[in-house]
């Protein structure tokens, strides 16, 4: 039972990257075993017997890197740019709130109020903190609610459409 040159090359490459010079592949049973020593410890890894799965090589490399401590955490992915806030939407939300001013905050108003802090924050940033799947939809849904908080004197907004909590 032969592993194949791709597997042999990957094993050699990964072990060499970790400073392992000597290893052996033991045959017997259903699957061959890779045996090596690294940092004074003996390791044994079961190799695929018949690598028919197209991911078998990649899975083996990932497992070996994990055993050898070579798997590094992925760098954080940059966030996509915030969608532009339509200032006309803010104006419409303010007009709707002015036409029907609130007298008391609702439970939903208070949940949004709890998300605000003392620093001005963009609506998109609030949507991310709320773990919204769709930032634009969250903005459409909660912009009027933010304006209700402003009308109640619980929050304030600036000219750029950012909001903050008032003490």
mmCIF file of C-alpha atoms in Angstrom:
data_model
loop_
_atom_site.group_PDB
_atom_site.id
_atom_site.type_symbol
_atom_site.label_atom_id
_atom_site.label_comp_id
_atom_site.label_asym_id
_atom_site.label_seq_id
_atom_site.Cartn_x
_atom_site.Cartn_y
_atom_site.Cartn_z
ATOM 1 C CA UNK A 1 0.000 0.000 0.000
ATOM 2 C CA UNK A 2 1.683 3.173 -1.230
ATOM 3 C CA UNK A 3 0.697 6.657 -0.080
ATOM 4 C CA UNK A 4 1.637 8.473 -3.242
ATOM 5 C CA UNK A 5 4.263 11.059 -3.993
ATOM 6 C CA UNK A 6 2.004 13.993 -3.028
ATOM 7 C CA UNK A 7 1.571 12.561 0.452
ATOM 8 C CA UNK A 8 5.283 11.687 0.753
ATOM 9 C CA UNK A 9 6.267 15.218 -0.296
ATOM 10 C CA UNK A 10 3.766 16.838 2.091
ATOM 11 C CA UNK A 11 4.929 14.706 5.031
ATOM 12 C CA UNK A 12 8.579 15.507 4.335
ATOM 13 C CA UNK A 13 7.857 19.228 3.863
ATOM 14 C CA UNK A 14 5.776 19.617 7.052
ATOM 15 C CA UNK A 15 8.107 17.603 9.248
ATOM 16 C CA UNK A 16 11.141 19.434 7.903
ATOM 17 C CA UNK A 17 9.456 22.803 8.594
ATOM 18 C CA UNK A 18 9.131 21.726 12.233
ATOM 19 C CA UNK A 19 12.736 20.553 12.428
ATOM 20 C CA UNK A 20 11.985 16.825 12.329
ATOM 21 C CA UNK A 21 14.694 15.034 10.329
ATOM 22 C CA UNK A 22 13.920 11.378 11.013
ATOM 23 C CA UNK A 23 10.556 9.691 10.734
ATOM 24 C CA UNK A 24 9.196 6.375 9.599
ATOM 25 C CA UNK A 25 5.978 5.057 8.146
ATOM 26 C CA UNK A 26 4.930 1.804 9.808
ATOM 27 C CA UNK A 27 2.742 -0.524 7.790
ATOM 28 C CA UNK A 28 0.304 -2.986 9.287
ATOM 29 C CA UNK A 29 -3.381 -3.062 9.996
ATOM 30 C CA UNK A 30 -5.768 -1.019 7.885
ATOM 31 C CA UNK A 31 -3.807 2.237 7.916
ATOM 32 C CA UNK A 32 -0.128 3.141 7.855
ATOM 33 C CA UNK A 33 1.178 5.140 10.820
ATOM 34 C CA UNK A 34 3.627 8.017 10.716
ATOM 35 C CA UNK A 35 5.980 7.857 13.718
ATOM 36 C CA UNK A 36 8.388 10.667 14.617
ATOM 37 C CA UNK A 37 9.921 12.519 17.528
ATOM 38 C CA UNK A 38 9.529 16.262 18.053
ATOM 39 C CA UNK A 39 10.698 18.363 21.009
ATOM 40 C CA UNK A 40 11.578 15.238 22.956
ATOM 41 C CA UNK A 41 8.128 13.668 22.559
ATOM 42 C CA UNK A 42 7.156 10.636 20.503
ATOM 43 C CA UNK A 43 4.291 11.190 18.055
ATOM 44 C CA UNK A 44 2.210 8.760 16.072
ATOM 45 C CA UNK A 45 -0.236 9.825 13.368
ATOM 46 C CA UNK A 46 -2.551 7.500 11.468
ATOM 47 C CA UNK A 47 -2.360 8.174 7.742
ATOM 48 C CA UNK A 48 -5.203 7.613 5.301
ATOM 49 C CA UNK A 49 -5.095 4.039 3.988
ATOM 50 C CA UNK A 50 -6.596 4.848 0.630
ATOM 51 C CA UNK A 51 -6.758 8.592 0.103
ATOM 52 C CA UNK A 52 -9.807 8.624 -2.154
ATOM 53 C CA UNK A 53 -11.249 11.759 -0.564
ATOM 54 C CA UNK A 54 -10.033 14.817 -2.469
ATOM 55 C CA UNK A 55 -9.445 16.591 0.872
ATOM 56 C CA UNK A 56 -7.396 13.767 2.421
ATOM 57 C CA UNK A 57 -4.064 15.447 1.661
ATOM 58 C CA UNK A 58 -5.207 18.829 2.979
ATOM 59 C CA UNK A 59 -6.697 17.232 6.103
ATOM 60 C CA UNK A 60 -3.469 15.339 6.772
ATOM 61 C CA UNK A 61 -1.348 18.506 6.381
ATOM 62 C CA UNK A 62 -3.687 20.392 8.746
ATOM 63 C CA UNK A 63 -3.513 17.593 11.333
ATOM 64 C CA UNK A 64 0.283 17.360 11.125
ATOM 65 C CA UNK A 65 0.631 21.114 11.542
ATOM 66 C CA UNK A 66 -1.604 20.930 14.591
ATOM 67 C CA UNK A 67 0.502 18.149 16.104
ATOM 68 C CA UNK A 68 3.688 20.084 15.418
ATOM 69 C CA UNK A 69 2.308 23.386 16.684
ATOM 70 C CA UNK A 70 2.563 25.017 13.270
ATOM 71 C CA UNK A 71 -1.098 26.009 12.945
ATOM 72 C CA UNK A 72 -1.148 29.716 13.574
ATOM 73 C CA UNK A 73 -4.333 31.622 14.237
ATOM 74 C CA UNK A 74 -5.656 33.366 11.172
ATOM 75 C CA UNK A 75 -5.323 37.122 11.158
ATOM 76 C CA UNK A 76 -8.649 38.867 11.708
ATOM 77 C CA UNK A 77 -10.498 39.620 8.513
ATOM 78 C CA UNK A 78 -11.038 43.320 7.862
ATOM 79 C CA UNK A 79 -14.613 44.450 8.229
ATOM 80 C CA UNK A 80 -16.369 45.531 5.070
ATOM 81 C CA UNK A 81 -16.795 49.291 4.793
ATOM 82 C CA UNK A 82 -19.891 50.693 6.448
ATOM 83 C CA UNK A 83 -22.705 51.368 4.028
ATOM 84 C CA UNK A 84 -23.191 55.102 3.560
ATOM 85 C CA UNK A 85 -25.896 56.534 5.784
ATOM 86 C CA UNK A 86 -28.503 58.359 3.787
ATOM 87 C CA UNK A 87 -29.050 61.649 5.601
ATOM 88 C CA UNK A 88 -32.486 61.892 3.972
ATOM 89 C CA UNK A 89 -33.450 58.763 5.921
ATOM 90 C CA UNK A 90 -32.547 60.561 9.149
ATOM 91 C CA UNK A 91 -34.595 63.570 8.123
ATOM 92 C CA UNK A 92 -37.619 61.372 7.355
ATOM 93 C CA UNK A 93 -37.245 59.536 10.674
ATOM 94 C CA UNK A 94 -37.085 62.866 12.522
ATOM 95 C CA UNK A 95 -40.185 64.136 10.725
ATOM 96 C CA UNK A 96 -42.111 60.953 11.620
ATOM 97 C CA UNK A 97 -41.100 61.268 15.257
ATOM 98 C CA UNK A 98 -41.977 64.996 15.326
ATOM 99 C CA UNK A 99 -45.402 64.225 13.852
ATOM 100 C CA UNK A 100 -46.078 61.711 16.630
ATOM 101 C CA UNK A 101 -43.760 62.537 19.542
ATOM 102 C CA UNK A 102 -43.261 59.800 22.142
ATOM 103 C CA UNK A 103 -44.131 60.430 25.781
ATOM 104 C CA UNK A 104 -42.540 57.301 27.268
ATOM 105 C CA UNK A 105 -39.906 54.910 25.953
ATOM 106 C CA UNK A 106 -41.026 51.441 24.930
ATOM 107 C CA UNK A 107 -39.181 48.241 25.877
ATOM 108 C CA UNK A 108 -37.597 48.182 22.432
ATOM 109 C CA UNK A 109 -36.507 51.808 22.858
ATOM 110 C CA UNK A 110 -34.843 50.889 26.142
ATOM 111 C CA UNK A 111 -33.041 47.871 24.623
ATOM 112 C CA UNK A 112 -31.540 50.178 22.018
ATOM 113 C CA UNK A 113 -30.775 52.775 24.699
ATOM 114 C CA UNK A 114 -28.773 50.133 26.601
ATOM 115 C CA UNK A 115 -26.567 49.669 23.517
ATOM 116 C CA UNK A 116 -25.568 53.329 23.450
ATOM 117 C CA UNK A 117 -22.699 54.742 25.472
ATOM 118 C CA UNK A 118 -21.326 58.233 26.053
ATOM 119 C CA UNK A 119 -19.351 58.434 22.803
ATOM 120 C CA UNK A 120 -20.919 59.221 19.452
ATOM 121 C CA UNK A 121 -21.241 56.050 17.403
ATOM 122 C CA UNK A 122 -22.326 55.446 13.820
ATOM 123 C CA UNK A 123 -25.526 53.510 13.225
ATOM 124 C CA UNK A 124 -23.576 50.828 11.312
ATOM 125 C CA UNK A 125 -21.322 50.305 14.345
ATOM 126 C CA UNK A 126 -24.393 49.878 16.525
ATOM 127 C CA UNK A 127 -25.740 47.326 14.032
ATOM 128 C CA UNK A 128 -22.488 45.357 14.229
ATOM 129 C CA UNK A 129 -22.613 45.377 18.032
ATOM 130 C CA UNK A 130 -26.188 44.122 17.811
ATOM 131 C CA UNK A 131 -24.772 41.319 15.602
ATOM 132 C CA UNK A 132 -27.135 42.263 12.791
ATOM 133 C CA UNK A 133 -26.865 40.071 9.721
ATOM 134 C CA UNK A 134 -27.912 42.911 7.429
ATOM 135 C CA UNK A 135 -26.606 46.310 8.537
ATOM 136 C CA UNK A 136 -28.752 48.242 6.066
ATOM 137 C CA UNK A 137 -31.963 46.509 7.182
ATOM 138 C CA UNK A 138 -31.045 47.039 10.850
ATOM 139 C CA UNK A 139 -30.471 50.730 10.126
ATOM 140 C CA UNK A 140 -33.862 51.090 8.418
ATOM 141 C CA UNK A 141 -35.544 49.341 11.338
ATOM 142 C CA UNK A 142 -33.830 51.200 14.185
ATOM 143 C CA UNK A 143 -33.174 54.696 12.861
ATOM 144 C CA UNK A 144 -36.610 55.955 13.881
ATOM 145 C CA UNK A 145 -36.178 54.293 17.280
ATOM 146 C CA UNK A 146 -32.896 56.191 17.741
ATOM 147 C CA UNK A 147 -34.705 59.415 16.862
ATOM 148 C CA UNK A 148 -37.373 58.534 19.440
ATOM 149 C CA UNK A 149 -34.599 58.332 22.057
ATOM 150 C CA UNK A 150 -33.409 61.795 20.960
ATOM 151 C CA UNK A 151 -36.959 63.195 21.238
ATOM 152 C CA UNK A 152 -37.280 61.686 24.734
ATOM 153 C CA UNK A 153 -34.025 63.359 25.790
ATOM 154 C CA UNK A 154 -32.272 60.029 26.383
ATOM 155 C CA UNK A 155 -29.827 60.359 23.476
ATOM 156 C CA UNK A 156 -28.444 62.933 21.094
ATOM 157 C CA UNK A 157 -27.273 62.856 17.499
ATOM 158 C CA UNK A 158 -24.764 64.870 15.541
ATOM 159 C CA UNK A 159 -24.795 66.184 11.975
ATOM 160 C CA UNK A 160 -23.147 62.981 10.662
ATOM 161 C CA UNK A 161 -25.932 60.718 11.901
ATOM 162 C CA UNK A 162 -24.059 59.330 14.906
ATOM 163 C CA UNK A 163 -25.759 58.790 18.245
ATOM 164 C CA UNK A 164 -24.759 58.738 21.889
ATOM 165 C CA UNK A 165 -26.461 58.138 25.207
ATOM 166 C CA UNK A 166 -27.199 61.036 27.540
ATOM 167 C CA UNK A 167 -26.819 60.396 31.252
#
